[in-house]
Coordinates of C-alpha atoms in Angstrom, one line a residue:
Chain A
M69 CA -45.6 29.8 -7.5
I70 CA -45.2 28.1 -11.1
T71 CA -45.5 30.5 -14.2
F72 CA -45.1 29.5 -17.7
D73 CA -45.2 32.4 -20.3
N74 CA -45.4 31.0 -23.9
V75 CA -42.8 28.3 -23.2
D76 CA -41.4 26.5 -26.1
K77 CA -39.1 23.5 -26.1
I78 CA -37.5 22.2 -29.1
Y79 CA -35.2 19.1 -29.0
A80 CA -32.7 19.0 -31.9
S81 CA -30.7 15.9 -32.7
G82 CA -29.0 16.1 -36.2
E83 CA -31.6 17.0 -38.9
M84 CA -34.5 15.9 -36.5
R85 CA -36.4 18.7 -34.7
V86 CA -38.9 17.9 -32.2
H87 CA -41.1 20.7 -31.1
A88 CA -42.1 19.1 -27.5
L89 CA -43.8 22.3 -26.0
K90 CA -45.7 24.8 -28.1
G91 CA -46.3 28.2 -26.5
V92 CA -47.4 26.8 -22.9
T93 CA -48.7 29.3 -20.8
L94 CA -49.8 28.2 -17.2
H95 CA -49.9 29.3 -13.9
I96 CA -50.0 27.2 -10.7
E97 CA -50.6 28.7 -7.3
E98 CA -49.3 27.9 -4.0
R99 CA -51.1 24.9 -2.3
E100 CA -52.5 23.6 -5.4
F101 CA -52.9 19.9 -6.1
V102 CA -52.5 19.4 -9.8
S103 CA -52.1 16.7 -12.2
I104 CA -50.6 16.8 -15.7
M105 CA -52.1 14.3 -18.3
G106 CA -51.7 13.4 -21.6
P107 CA -51.0 10.5 -24.3
S108 CA -47.4 9.5 -24.6
G109 CA -45.7 12.2 -26.9
S110 CA -48.0 14.9 -25.7
G111 CA -45.4 16.7 -24.1
K112 CA -46.1 15.9 -20.4
S113 CA -42.7 14.3 -19.6
T114 CA -40.9 17.5 -21.2
M115 CA -43.4 19.6 -19.0
M116 CA -42.3 17.8 -15.9
N117 CA -38.5 18.1 -16.9
V118 CA -38.8 21.7 -17.4
I119 CA -40.8 22.4 -14.2
G120 CA -38.3 20.2 -12.4
C121 CA -35.8 22.3 -13.6
L122 CA -33.7 19.3 -15.2
D123 CA -34.0 21.1 -18.5
K124 CA -34.5 24.9 -19.6
P125 CA -37.2 26.2 -22.0
S126 CA -35.9 26.8 -25.4
S127 CA -37.8 30.2 -25.4
G128 CA -40.5 31.9 -23.3
M129 CA -40.3 32.4 -19.5
Y130 CA -40.3 30.0 -16.6
T131 CA -40.6 31.5 -13.2
L132 CA -40.6 29.2 -10.1
D133 CA -41.1 30.7 -7.0
G134 CA -40.0 34.1 -8.4
T135 CA -36.8 32.6 -9.8
V136 CA -36.4 32.8 -13.6
I137 CA -35.1 29.6 -14.7
G138 CA -34.3 30.3 -18.4
T139 CA -31.1 32.0 -17.6
A140 CA -29.9 29.8 -14.6
T141 CA -26.4 27.9 -14.7
A142 CA -25.9 24.2 -14.4
K143 CA -24.9 24.9 -11.0
Q144 CA -27.8 27.3 -10.1
L145 CA -30.3 24.8 -11.6
S146 CA -28.7 22.3 -9.1
E147 CA -29.5 24.4 -6.2
V148 CA -33.1 25.1 -7.3
R149 CA -33.7 21.4 -7.8
N150 CA -32.2 20.9 -4.3
Q151 CA -34.0 23.8 -2.4
K152 CA -37.4 24.1 -4.2
I153 CA -38.2 20.8 -5.8
G154 CA -39.0 17.5 -4.2
F155 CA -38.9 14.6 -7.0
V156 CA -40.9 11.5 -6.5
F157 CA -40.2 9.1 -9.5
Q158 CA -42.1 6.0 -11.1
N159 CA -39.4 3.5 -10.1
F160 CA -38.7 5.2 -6.6
N161 CA -35.0 5.8 -7.6
L162 CA -33.6 5.1 -3.9
L163 CA -30.1 4.4 -3.4
K164 CA -29.6 0.5 -2.9
R165 CA -27.6 -0.4 0.2
T166 CA -28.6 2.7 1.8
S167 CA -30.9 2.8 4.7
A168 CA -34.2 4.6 4.5
I169 CA -33.2 7.5 6.7
E170 CA -30.0 7.9 4.8
N171 CA -31.8 8.3 1.6
V172 CA -34.0 10.8 3.2
E173 CA -31.1 12.6 4.4
L174 CA -29.4 13.0 0.9
P175 CA -30.7 16.1 -0.3
M176 CA -30.0 17.8 3.1
L177 CA -26.5 16.6 2.6
Y178 CA -26.3 18.2 -0.5
A179 CA -27.8 21.3 0.9
G180 CA -24.9 21.2 3.6
K181 CA -27.1 20.8 6.7
S182 CA -25.6 19.7 9.8
K183 CA -25.7 15.8 10.9
K184 CA -28.1 16.7 13.6
Q185 CA -30.2 18.9 11.6
R186 CA -30.4 16.1 8.9
R187 CA -31.3 13.3 11.3
E188 CA -34.3 15.3 12.9
R189 CA -35.8 16.4 9.7
A190 CA -35.5 12.7 8.1
E191 CA -37.0 11.4 11.3
Y192 CA -39.7 13.7 11.2
C193 CA -40.4 13.3 7.3
L194 CA -40.4 9.4 7.8
E195 CA -43.1 9.9 10.6
L196 CA -45.2 12.0 8.0
V197 CA -45.4 9.2 5.6
G198 CA -45.7 6.6 8.6
L199 CA -42.5 4.6 8.2
K200 CA -40.5 5.8 11.4
D201 CA -40.3 2.3 12.6
R202 CA -38.6 1.4 9.4
M203 CA -36.1 4.0 9.0
H204 CA -33.0 1.6 9.3
H205 CA -34.4 -0.6 6.6
K206 CA -32.6 -0.7 3.2
P207 CA -35.0 -0.3 0.1
N208 CA -34.8 -4.1 -0.8
E209 CA -36.2 -4.6 2.6
L210 CA -39.4 -2.6 1.8
S211 CA -42.3 -3.2 -0.3
G212 CA -43.1 -1.0 -3.3
G213 CA -45.5 1.1 -1.5
Q214 CA -43.0 1.6 1.3
Q215 CA -40.2 2.5 -0.8
Q216 CA -42.3 5.1 -2.5
R217 CA -43.4 6.3 0.9
V218 CA -39.4 6.9 1.5
A219 CA -39.2 8.5 -1.8
I220 CA -41.7 11.0 -0.6
A221 CA -40.1 11.7 2.6
R222 CA -36.9 12.2 0.8
A223 CA -38.9 14.7 -1.6
L224 CA -40.0 16.6 1.6
S225 CA -36.7 16.8 3.4
N226 CA -35.5 20.2 2.1
D227 CA -39.2 21.6 2.7
P228 CA -39.4 22.2 -1.0
S229 CA -41.8 24.8 -2.9
I230 CA -43.3 22.1 -4.9
I231 CA -43.5 18.2 -5.0
L232 CA -43.1 16.9 -8.5
A233 CA -44.1 13.3 -8.7
D234 CA -43.6 11.5 -12.2
E235 CA -46.3 8.5 -12.6
P236 CA -45.7 7.8 -8.7
T237 CA -47.9 4.8 -8.7
G238 CA -47.1 3.5 -12.1
N239 CA -45.0 0.6 -10.3
L240 CA -47.4 0.0 -7.5
D241 CA -50.4 -2.3 -7.1
S242 CA -53.9 -0.5 -6.8
A243 CA -54.0 -0.7 -2.8
S244 CA -50.5 0.9 -2.6
S245 CA -51.6 3.4 -5.2
E246 CA -54.5 4.6 -3.0
E247 CA -52.2 4.6 -0.3
I248 CA -49.7 6.8 -1.8
M249 CA -52.4 9.1 -3.2
G250 CA -53.8 9.3 0.3
I251 CA -50.3 10.6 1.6
F252 CA -50.2 13.3 -1.4
K253 CA -53.6 14.4 -0.2
Q254 CA -52.6 14.7 3.6
L255 CA -49.4 16.6 2.4
N256 CA -51.5 19.0 0.3
N257 CA -54.0 19.7 3.2
N258 CA -50.7 20.3 5.3
G259 CA -49.9 23.1 2.6
N260 CA -47.7 21.6 0.2
T261 CA -47.9 22.3 -3.5
I262 CA -48.1 19.2 -5.4
V263 CA -47.8 18.4 -9.3
I264 CA -48.3 15.0 -10.4
V265 CA -47.7 13.8 -14.1
T266 CA -49.7 10.8 -14.9
H267 CA -51.6 9.0 -17.6
E268 CA -53.9 7.3 -15.3
P269 CA -57.4 8.9 -14.9
E270 CA -57.9 6.9 -11.7
I271 CA -54.7 8.9 -10.2
A272 CA -55.6 12.3 -11.7
V273 CA -59.2 12.1 -10.0
H274 CA -57.6 12.5 -6.8
T275 CA -56.2 16.0 -7.7
H276 CA -57.8 19.4 -7.7
R277 CA -57.1 20.3 -11.1
I278 CA -56.2 18.4 -14.2
I279 CA -54.1 19.8 -17.2
W280 CA -54.5 17.8 -20.3
F281 CA -51.7 18.2 -22.8
R282 CA -51.8 17.1 -26.5
D283 CA -49.2 17.7 -29.1
G284 CA -47.0 20.0 -26.8
K285 CA -50.1 22.3 -25.9
I286 CA -52.3 22.6 -23.4
E287 CA -55.6 21.1 -24.6
S288 CA -57.7 21.3 -21.6
D289 CA -57.1 22.8 -17.9
R290 CA -60.2 22.4 -15.7
L291 CA -60.8 22.0 -11.9
N292 CA -61.6 18.5 -11.0
T293 CA -65.4 18.6 -9.4
G294 CA -65.8 14.9 -9.5
R295 CA -62.9 14.3 -6.7
V296 CA -62.9 11.3 -5.0
S297 CA -61.9 11.0 -1.3
V298 CA -59.7 8.2 0.2
Chain B
M110 CA -20.4 17.4 1.5
N111 CA -17.3 17.3 3.4
I112 CA -14.4 14.9 2.7
G113 CA -15.5 12.6 5.5
E114 CA -18.7 12.1 4.2
L115 CA -17.2 11.6 0.7
L116 CA -15.1 8.9 2.2
K117 CA -17.9 7.1 3.9
L118 CA -19.6 7.1 0.5
S119 CA -16.8 5.8 -1.3
F120 CA -16.0 3.2 1.2
R121 CA -19.6 1.8 1.1
S122 CA -19.4 1.7 -2.8
L123 CA -16.2 -0.2 -2.8
Q124 CA -17.4 -2.4 0.0
S125 CA -20.7 -3.1 -1.9
N126 CA -18.4 -5.1 -4.7
L127 CA -15.7 -6.3 -2.6
L128 CA -14.3 -8.8 -5.1
R129 CA -14.2 -6.2 -7.8
S130 CA -12.4 -3.3 -5.7
F131 CA -9.7 -5.9 -4.6
L132 CA -9.0 -7.2 -8.2
T133 CA -9.0 -3.5 -9.2
M134 CA -6.3 -2.7 -6.6
L135 CA -4.4 -5.8 -7.5
G136 CA -2.4 -3.9 -10.4
I137 CA -1.4 -1.3 -7.9
M138 CA -0.7 -3.5 -5.2
I139 CA 1.5 -5.8 -7.2
G140 CA 3.5 -2.7 -8.6
V141 CA 3.9 -1.1 -5.2
A142 CA 5.1 -4.5 -3.6
T143 CA 7.5 -5.1 -6.0
V144 CA 8.8 -1.4 -5.8
I145 CA 9.1 -1.7 -2.0
A146 CA 10.5 -5.3 -1.9
M147 CA 13.2 -4.8 -4.5
I148 CA 14.1 -1.2 -3.1
S149 CA 14.5 -2.5 0.5
I150 CA 16.4 -5.7 -0.8
G151 CA 18.6 -3.6 -2.9
Q152 CA 19.2 -1.2 -0.2
G153 CA 20.1 -3.8 2.2
T154 CA 22.6 -5.4 -0.4
N155 CA 23.9 -1.8 -0.9
N156 CA 24.3 -1.2 2.9
Q157 CA 26.0 -4.7 3.1
V158 CA 28.5 -4.0 0.5
T159 CA 29.4 -0.5 1.7
S160 CA 30.0 -1.7 5.2
Q161 CA 32.1 -4.5 3.8
I162 CA 34.2 -2.5 1.8
Q163 CA 34.5 0.3 4.6
S164 CA 35.6 -2.5 7.1
L165 CA 38.6 -3.1 4.9
G166 CA 40.4 -0.3 6.6
S167 CA 40.9 3.3 6.3
N168 CA 43.2 5.2 3.6
L169 CA 43.3 2.0 1.7
I170 CA 44.7 1.4 -1.7
T171 CA 44.7 -2.0 -3.4
V172 CA 46.7 -3.1 -6.3
T173 CA 45.3 -6.0 -8.3
A174 CA 46.4 -7.9 -11.4
S175 CA 44.2 -7.1 -14.3
S176 CA 45.9 -8.7 -17.4
S177 CA 43.6 -10.7 -19.6
G178 CA 40.6 -8.9 -17.8
Q179 CA 40.9 -10.8 -14.5
S180 CA 40.9 -8.5 -11.4
G181 CA 42.0 -9.8 -8.1
A182 CA 41.6 -13.5 -8.9
G183 CA 42.5 -16.2 -6.7
G184 CA 45.9 -17.5 -5.4
G185 CA 45.9 -20.0 -8.0
S186 CA 45.3 -18.1 -11.1
E187 CA 47.9 -17.0 -13.7
G188 CA 48.6 -13.6 -12.3
T189 CA 51.2 -10.8 -13.1
L190 CA 51.3 -9.5 -9.5
T191 CA 54.0 -11.0 -7.5
L192 CA 55.6 -10.7 -3.9
E193 CA 58.4 -8.7 -5.4
D194 CA 55.9 -6.0 -6.4
A195 CA 55.5 -5.0 -2.6
E196 CA 59.1 -4.0 -2.2
P197 CA 59.2 -0.9 -4.5
I198 CA 55.8 0.2 -3.3
S199 CA 57.1 0.1 0.5
K200 CA 59.7 2.6 -0.6
I201 CA 57.1 5.3 -1.4
S202 CA 57.3 8.2 1.2
T203 CA 53.7 8.6 1.6
V204 CA 53.0 4.7 2.2
K205 CA 52.5 3.7 5.8
Y206 CA 51.9 0.0 5.4
V207 CA 52.3 -2.5 2.5
A208 CA 50.9 -6.2 2.9
P209 CA 50.9 -8.5 -0.1
V210 CA 48.0 -10.9 0.1
M211 CA 47.3 -14.1 -1.1
Q212 CA 44.6 -16.7 -0.3
A213 CA 44.1 -20.6 -0.3
S214 CA 41.1 -22.8 0.4
T215 CA 42.3 -25.2 3.1
S216 CA 40.9 -27.6 5.8
F217 CA 42.1 -27.3 9.5
K218 CA 42.4 -30.3 11.6
N219 CA 42.8 -30.5 15.1
G220 CA 42.3 -34.2 16.5
A221 CA 38.7 -35.0 15.4
N222 CA 37.7 -31.1 14.8
I223 CA 37.8 -30.3 11.1
T224 CA 36.8 -27.1 9.8
S225 CA 37.5 -25.5 6.4
T226 CA 38.3 -21.9 5.7
S227 CA 40.5 -20.0 3.4
I228 CA 44.1 -19.0 4.8
I229 CA 45.3 -15.6 4.1
G230 CA 49.1 -15.3 3.5
T231 CA 50.5 -11.9 4.0
T232 CA 53.1 -10.0 6.1
P233 CA 52.9 -8.6 9.6
S234 CA 51.6 -5.2 8.2
Y235 CA 48.5 -6.8 7.4
A236 CA 47.4 -6.7 10.9
D237 CA 48.0 -3.1 11.1
I238 CA 46.2 -2.3 7.9
K239 CA 43.0 -4.3 9.0
S240 CA 43.3 -3.4 12.4
W241 CA 43.6 -7.1 13.8
E242 CA 44.7 -7.4 17.1
T243 CA 45.4 -10.7 18.7
D244 CA 43.2 -11.7 21.6
I245 CA 45.8 -14.3 23.1
G246 CA 49.4 -15.1 21.7
R247 CA 51.0 -12.8 19.1
F248 CA 51.1 -11.9 15.2
F249 CA 53.9 -13.6 13.2
T250 CA 57.1 -11.6 12.6
E251 CA 59.0 -10.5 9.5
D252 CA 61.5 -13.2 10.4
E253 CA 59.0 -15.9 10.4
V254 CA 58.1 -14.5 6.8
T255 CA 61.6 -14.7 5.8
D256 CA 61.8 -18.3 7.2
K257 CA 58.7 -19.4 5.7
A258 CA 57.8 -20.7 9.2
K259 CA 54.8 -22.9 9.6
V260 CA 52.9 -20.8 11.9
V261 CA 49.2 -19.6 11.9
V262 CA 47.2 -16.9 13.5
L263 CA 43.6 -18.0 13.8
G264 CA 40.5 -16.1 13.7
A265 CA 38.2 -16.3 16.6
S266 CA 35.7 -18.6 14.8
T267 CA 38.2 -20.6 13.3
A268 CA 39.9 -21.0 16.8
E269 CA 36.6 -21.9 18.3
N270 CA 35.7 -24.6 15.8
L271 CA 39.0 -26.2 16.5
F272 CA 39.7 -25.8 20.0
G273 CA 36.2 -25.0 21.9
K274 CA 35.1 -22.0 23.6
A275 CA 38.1 -21.1 25.8
G276 CA 40.8 -21.6 23.1
F277 CA 43.5 -20.8 25.4
D278 CA 45.2 -24.1 25.0
A279 CA 45.2 -23.4 21.4
I280 CA 48.5 -21.3 21.6
G281 CA 51.5 -23.7 20.9
S282 CA 49.3 -26.5 19.7
I283 CA 49.9 -28.0 16.4
V284 CA 47.1 -28.1 13.8
K285 CA 47.3 -29.8 10.4
I286 CA 46.4 -27.5 7.5
N287 CA 45.8 -29.7 4.4
N288 CA 47.6 -32.3 6.5
I289 CA 50.7 -30.0 6.9
P290 CA 51.4 -29.3 10.7
F291 CA 51.4 -25.6 11.9
R292 CA 51.9 -24.1 15.2
V293 CA 49.3 -21.9 16.5
I294 CA 50.9 -18.8 17.7
G295 CA 47.8 -16.4 18.2
V296 CA 44.0 -15.9 18.0
L297 CA 42.5 -12.7 16.8
K298 CA 40.2 -10.7 18.7
S299 CA 36.4 -11.0 17.3
K300 CA 35.4 -8.5 14.8
G301 CA 32.0 -10.1 14.4
S302 CA 30.3 -10.3 11.0
S303 CA 29.6 -8.0 8.1
G304 CA 26.4 -8.9 6.5
T305 CA 26.6 -12.8 5.6
T306 CA 30.2 -12.7 6.2
D307 CA 31.8 -14.1 9.4
L308 CA 35.0 -11.9 9.5
D309 CA 36.3 -14.2 12.3
D310 CA 36.1 -17.3 10.1
T311 CA 39.7 -16.8 9.1
A312 CA 43.4 -17.8 9.5
I313 CA 46.8 -16.1 8.7
S314 CA 50.0 -17.2 8.1
P315 CA 53.4 -15.7 6.5
I316 CA 52.9 -15.2 2.8
T317 CA 56.1 -17.3 2.1
T318 CA 54.6 -20.2 3.7
V319 CA 51.3 -20.2 2.0
Q320 CA 53.1 -19.7 -1.4
A321 CA 55.4 -22.6 -0.7
R322 CA 52.9 -25.1 0.9
F323 CA 49.4 -24.2 -0.8
Q324 CA 50.0 -22.5 -4.1
A325 CA 48.1 -24.6 -6.4
G326 CA 49.5 -24.9 -10.0
G327 CA 50.0 -21.9 -12.2
S328 CA 52.5 -19.2 -11.6
K329 CA 54.2 -20.1 -8.1
N330 CA 55.1 -16.6 -7.6
S331 CA 51.9 -14.7 -8.1
I332 CA 49.8 -13.1 -5.4
R333 CA 46.0 -11.9 -5.1
Q334 CA 46.7 -8.3 -4.2
I335 CA 48.6 -5.7 -2.6
L336 CA 47.1 -3.7 0.4
V337 CA 48.6 -0.3 0.8
E338 CA 47.6 2.0 3.6
A339 CA 48.5 5.6 2.7
K340 CA 49.9 7.9 5.8
N341 CA 47.2 10.6 5.1
P342 CA 43.9 10.8 3.5
N343 CA 44.9 13.7 1.6
T344 CA 47.9 12.0 -0.2
I345 CA 45.9 8.9 -1.4
Q346 CA 45.6 10.4 -5.1
S347 CA 49.3 11.1 -5.2
T348 CA 50.2 8.0 -3.7
M349 CA 48.1 6.0 -6.1
A350 CA 49.8 7.9 -9.0
L351 CA 53.2 7.1 -7.5
M352 CA 52.4 3.4 -7.1
E353 CA 51.3 3.2 -10.8
Y354 CA 54.5 4.8 -12.0
T355 CA 56.5 2.4 -9.5
M356 CA 54.6 -0.6 -10.8
R357 CA 55.2 0.3 -14.5
Q358 CA 58.9 0.9 -13.8
S359 CA 59.3 -2.6 -12.0
H360 CA 57.1 -4.2 -14.9
K361 CA 59.0 -2.5 -17.5
L362 CA 55.6 -1.2 -19.0
G363 CA 54.8 1.7 -21.5
N364 CA 51.8 3.8 -21.3
G365 CA 48.4 2.0 -21.8
E366 CA 50.1 -1.6 -21.0
D367 CA 49.1 -1.8 -17.6
D368 CA 48.8 -5.3 -16.2
F369 CA 47.6 -4.1 -12.9
K370 CA 45.0 -1.9 -11.4
V371 CA 45.2 0.4 -8.5
Q372 CA 42.0 1.2 -6.8
S373 CA 41.3 3.3 -3.6
Q374 CA 38.4 2.3 -1.3
E375 CA 36.5 5.1 -2.6
D376 CA 36.7 3.7 -6.2
V377 CA 35.5 0.4 -5.3
L378 CA 32.7 2.1 -3.3
S379 CA 31.7 4.4 -5.9
S380 CA 31.7 1.5 -8.6
A381 CA 29.5 -0.7 -6.3
E382 CA 27.2 2.3 -5.9
S383 CA 26.9 2.8 -9.6
V384 CA 25.7 -0.9 -9.9
T385 CA 22.9 -0.4 -7.4
K386 CA 22.0 3.0 -8.9
T387 CA 21.5 1.5 -12.3
L388 CA 19.7 -1.3 -10.6
T389 CA 17.4 1.2 -8.8
L390 CA 16.8 3.0 -12.1
F391 CA 15.8 -0.3 -13.8
L392 CA 13.4 -1.3 -10.9
G393 CA 11.9 2.2 -11.0
G394 CA 11.2 1.7 -14.8
V395 CA 9.6 -1.7 -14.0
A396 CA 7.5 -0.2 -11.0
A397 CA 6.3 2.8 -13.3
I398 CA 5.1 0.4 -15.9
S399 CA 3.3 -1.7 -13.4
L400 CA 1.7 1.2 -11.8
L401 CA 0.6 2.7 -15.1
V402 CA -1.0 -0.8 -15.9
G403 CA -2.7 -0.5 -12.3
G404 CA -4.0 2.9 -13.0
I405 CA -5.5 1.8 -16.4
G406 CA -7.4 -1.0 -14.6
I407 CA -8.4 1.4 -12.1
M408 CA -9.8 3.8 -15.0
N409 CA -11.4 0.8 -16.6
I410 CA -13.4 -0.3 -13.5
M411 CA -14.4 3.3 -12.7
L412 CA -15.8 3.7 -16.3
V413 CA -17.8 0.5 -15.8
S414 CA -18.9 1.7 -12.4
V415 CA -20.1 4.9 -13.7
T416 CA -22.1 3.1 -16.6
E417 CA -23.7 1.0 -13.9
R418 CA -24.4 3.7 -11.5
T419 CA -26.1 6.0 -14.2
R420 CA -29.3 6.1 -12.8
E421 CA -27.9 6.5 -9.1
I422 CA -25.9 9.6 -10.8
G423 CA -29.2 10.9 -12.3
T424 CA -31.0 10.5 -8.9
R425 CA -28.3 12.4 -7.3
K426 CA -28.3 15.2 -9.7
A427 CA -31.9 15.5 -9.7
I428 CA -32.1 15.9 -6.0
G429 CA -29.4 18.4 -6.0
A430 CA -25.9 17.2 -6.2
K431 CA -23.8 19.4 -8.2
E432 CA -21.3 18.3 -10.8
G433 CA -18.5 19.1 -8.6
T434 CA -20.2 17.0 -6.0
I435 CA -20.2 14.0 -8.2
L436 CA -17.1 14.6 -9.5
S437 CA -15.4 14.5 -6.0
Q438 CA -17.6 11.5 -5.4
F439 CA -16.0 9.3 -8.1
L440 CA -12.6 10.9 -7.8
V441 CA -12.3 10.0 -4.0
E442 CA -13.7 6.7 -4.9
S443 CA -10.6 5.9 -7.5
V444 CA -8.0 7.6 -5.2
T445 CA -9.2 5.7 -2.3
L446 CA -8.8 2.6 -4.4
A447 CA -5.4 3.5 -5.6
I448 CA -4.1 4.4 -2.0
L449 CA -5.6 1.5 -0.3
G450 CA -3.9 -0.8 -3.0
G451 CA -0.8 1.4 -2.4
I452 CA -0.9 0.6 1.4
I453 CA -1.6 -3.0 0.9
G454 CA 1.2 -3.2 -1.6
V455 CA 3.6 -1.6 1.0
L456 CA 2.8 -4.1 3.4
L457 CA 3.2 -6.8 1.1
G458 CA 6.3 -5.6 -0.1
F459 CA 7.7 -5.3 3.3
G460 CA 6.6 -8.8 4.1
G461 CA 8.3 -10.1 1.1
S462 CA 11.5 -8.3 1.4
K463 CA 11.8 -9.5 5.1
L464 CA 11.2 -13.1 3.8
V465 CA 13.9 -12.8 1.1
G466 CA 16.0 -11.1 3.6
N467 CA 15.7 -13.8 6.0
M468 CA 16.4 -16.4 3.2
M469 CA 19.3 -14.6 1.8
S470 CA 20.5 -13.4 5.5
I471 CA 20.4 -9.8 4.3
K472 CA 19.5 -6.9 6.7
T473 CA 16.8 -5.2 4.4
A474 CA 16.4 -1.6 4.8
I475 CA 13.1 0.1 5.0
S476 CA 13.2 3.7 4.2
M477 CA 10.3 6.0 4.8
N478 CA 11.0 7.7 1.9
S479 CA 10.2 4.8 -0.4
V480 CA 6.9 4.4 1.7
L481 CA 5.7 8.0 1.2
L482 CA 6.9 7.8 -2.4
A483 CA 4.9 4.5 -3.3
V484 CA 1.6 5.8 -1.4
G485 CA 1.9 9.5 -2.7
F486 CA 2.3 8.0 -6.4
S487 CA -0.5 5.7 -5.9
A488 CA -2.7 8.6 -5.0
C489 CA -1.4 10.3 -8.1
I490 CA -2.3 7.5 -10.0
G491 CA -5.9 7.4 -8.6
I492 CA -6.3 11.2 -9.4
I493 CA -4.9 10.8 -13.0
F494 CA -6.8 7.8 -14.0
G495 CA -9.9 8.6 -12.0
V496 CA -10.6 12.1 -13.4
F497 CA -11.7 11.0 -16.8
P498 CA -14.5 8.5 -15.3
A499 CA -15.4 11.1 -12.6
R500 CA -16.0 14.0 -15.3
K501 CA -18.0 11.5 -17.5
A502 CA -20.3 10.9 -14.3
A503 CA -20.4 14.5 -13.4
K504 CA -21.3 15.6 -17.0
L505 CA -24.2 13.2 -17.3
D506 CA -27.4 14.6 -18.4
P507 CA -30.0 13.9 -15.4
I508 CA -32.9 13.5 -17.8
E509 CA -30.9 10.7 -19.8
A510 CA -29.3 9.3 -16.7
L511 CA -32.7 8.8 -15.1
R512 CA -34.1 7.1 -18.1
Y513 CA -31.3 4.7 -18.4
E514 CA -32.1 1.1 -17.9

């Protein structure tokens, strides 16, 4: 599903050169539930941008679901993000003044699906996260946990290869956090591949595999044996 | 995304900030409204002037005095054009009718009814040139001109003012014009009005009588103009040349010493048209500047909007919006703003021109062309000034945009 082969990422601004990823080699299988951890500056955000096809590797090869990302054009990257990746952000990033269901429909709108298809799929995704009864609410009429659930429904809408979540519980209280992690678990049980970038151990413990970054390199990559169940 | 969805999106975003959208449109609105109002008022005036000039008669040539820069001044002014000038012109073979004309402001009185109108002094040919026919009674004769007879033919409105609706008892009655008794011998058929001017508010008397009775001060002999009708439209140019020659002969003038002006109706028309053309051009310039300013306003607001919505743009790009999609989203927004402004401007312009038209009693002309031009031009403004902000939005780096606070 996700293959990193000796991937480097170097940011150059003026005289400064930041070597954010140094020879990362990694393989994530379909249906895995992975967390990427590390202190700030460890390269985990860069890792998330590269996995999410928001950025391209400087060298090395990144393959997502059989597609080599390094040579893709901006337009192709947009398509890959649209079709293969479902983003969940720390601050939800829902469109204001736009109802929950319309937010969920948006990726499908960009994919060019018909109105009927969009509506049906969006309702189904909202049902999965337990928000079907609130689908016509605007984001500001929903709690933080509910907003994040809408965001997850949006991430699911184009049936992506992976769901990529960046600190998905960073702005939530612990009860809502547990709720969100419960949804991720359920989705994983349904067969979705999920990658969560986080610095919170309480979140990482829910996942099956924890990859620890330090100084742009993978410091440790182990299965999580002490999983908690929700 | 199809255009319907883009439009829906842009309307929602414009709606979410109604006041700002309205203020942004204001520049375009005012620009377009001004253009539409001015063009329709200008065209109304133009139509009015044209129809007035055309109503003067066909194959018409006028001679006016033009010494010391005054052309066709009123009856009392120092003029070089005299009654005697009409005589040699009438001898030109291509001339059909000649009518010397002068005018004086007078007040008419019939018992308690008083009205003021300007009396026209002329010869019987005037009726032929102007195609005036009498409704009742008759026009005056050459003999009455020679005799300086105190007879008058009234326009329909003047007759009504003095004698009431029917006017039949007017014939043979005596009216006092500036307290001088005149016999009414005819009432003219109504010609209606041309623009603001009531053509029936008139009275016609022999020119000799008007000169003798109402010529105020100045040169006793001067007249306002000589109206000439050519026999044939093809001979107008040669007739004019002959008239100029004849006038120079009788005034004993050398070349370049002309104290008169000979103009065909077309000359008058084209000079009136050139005035309105210049005016239209000038208004076009004003309009272009105000639309330019409006366009800059749109660009300014769109740039602010792009900055404000950086995170939204980042989110859209992260979930798969292509650069082209973002570009068209913002472009549609700015074009929508501009076109809406244009349409409101057109409506305001029409309202304004109707209002001004009613106040000045001009029939304002509304041309579909000016509407299409204004709306089309607004759309262009929207595109031209929308491209830069839209490109800026489309080119945003999604990572930076998502991080933007």
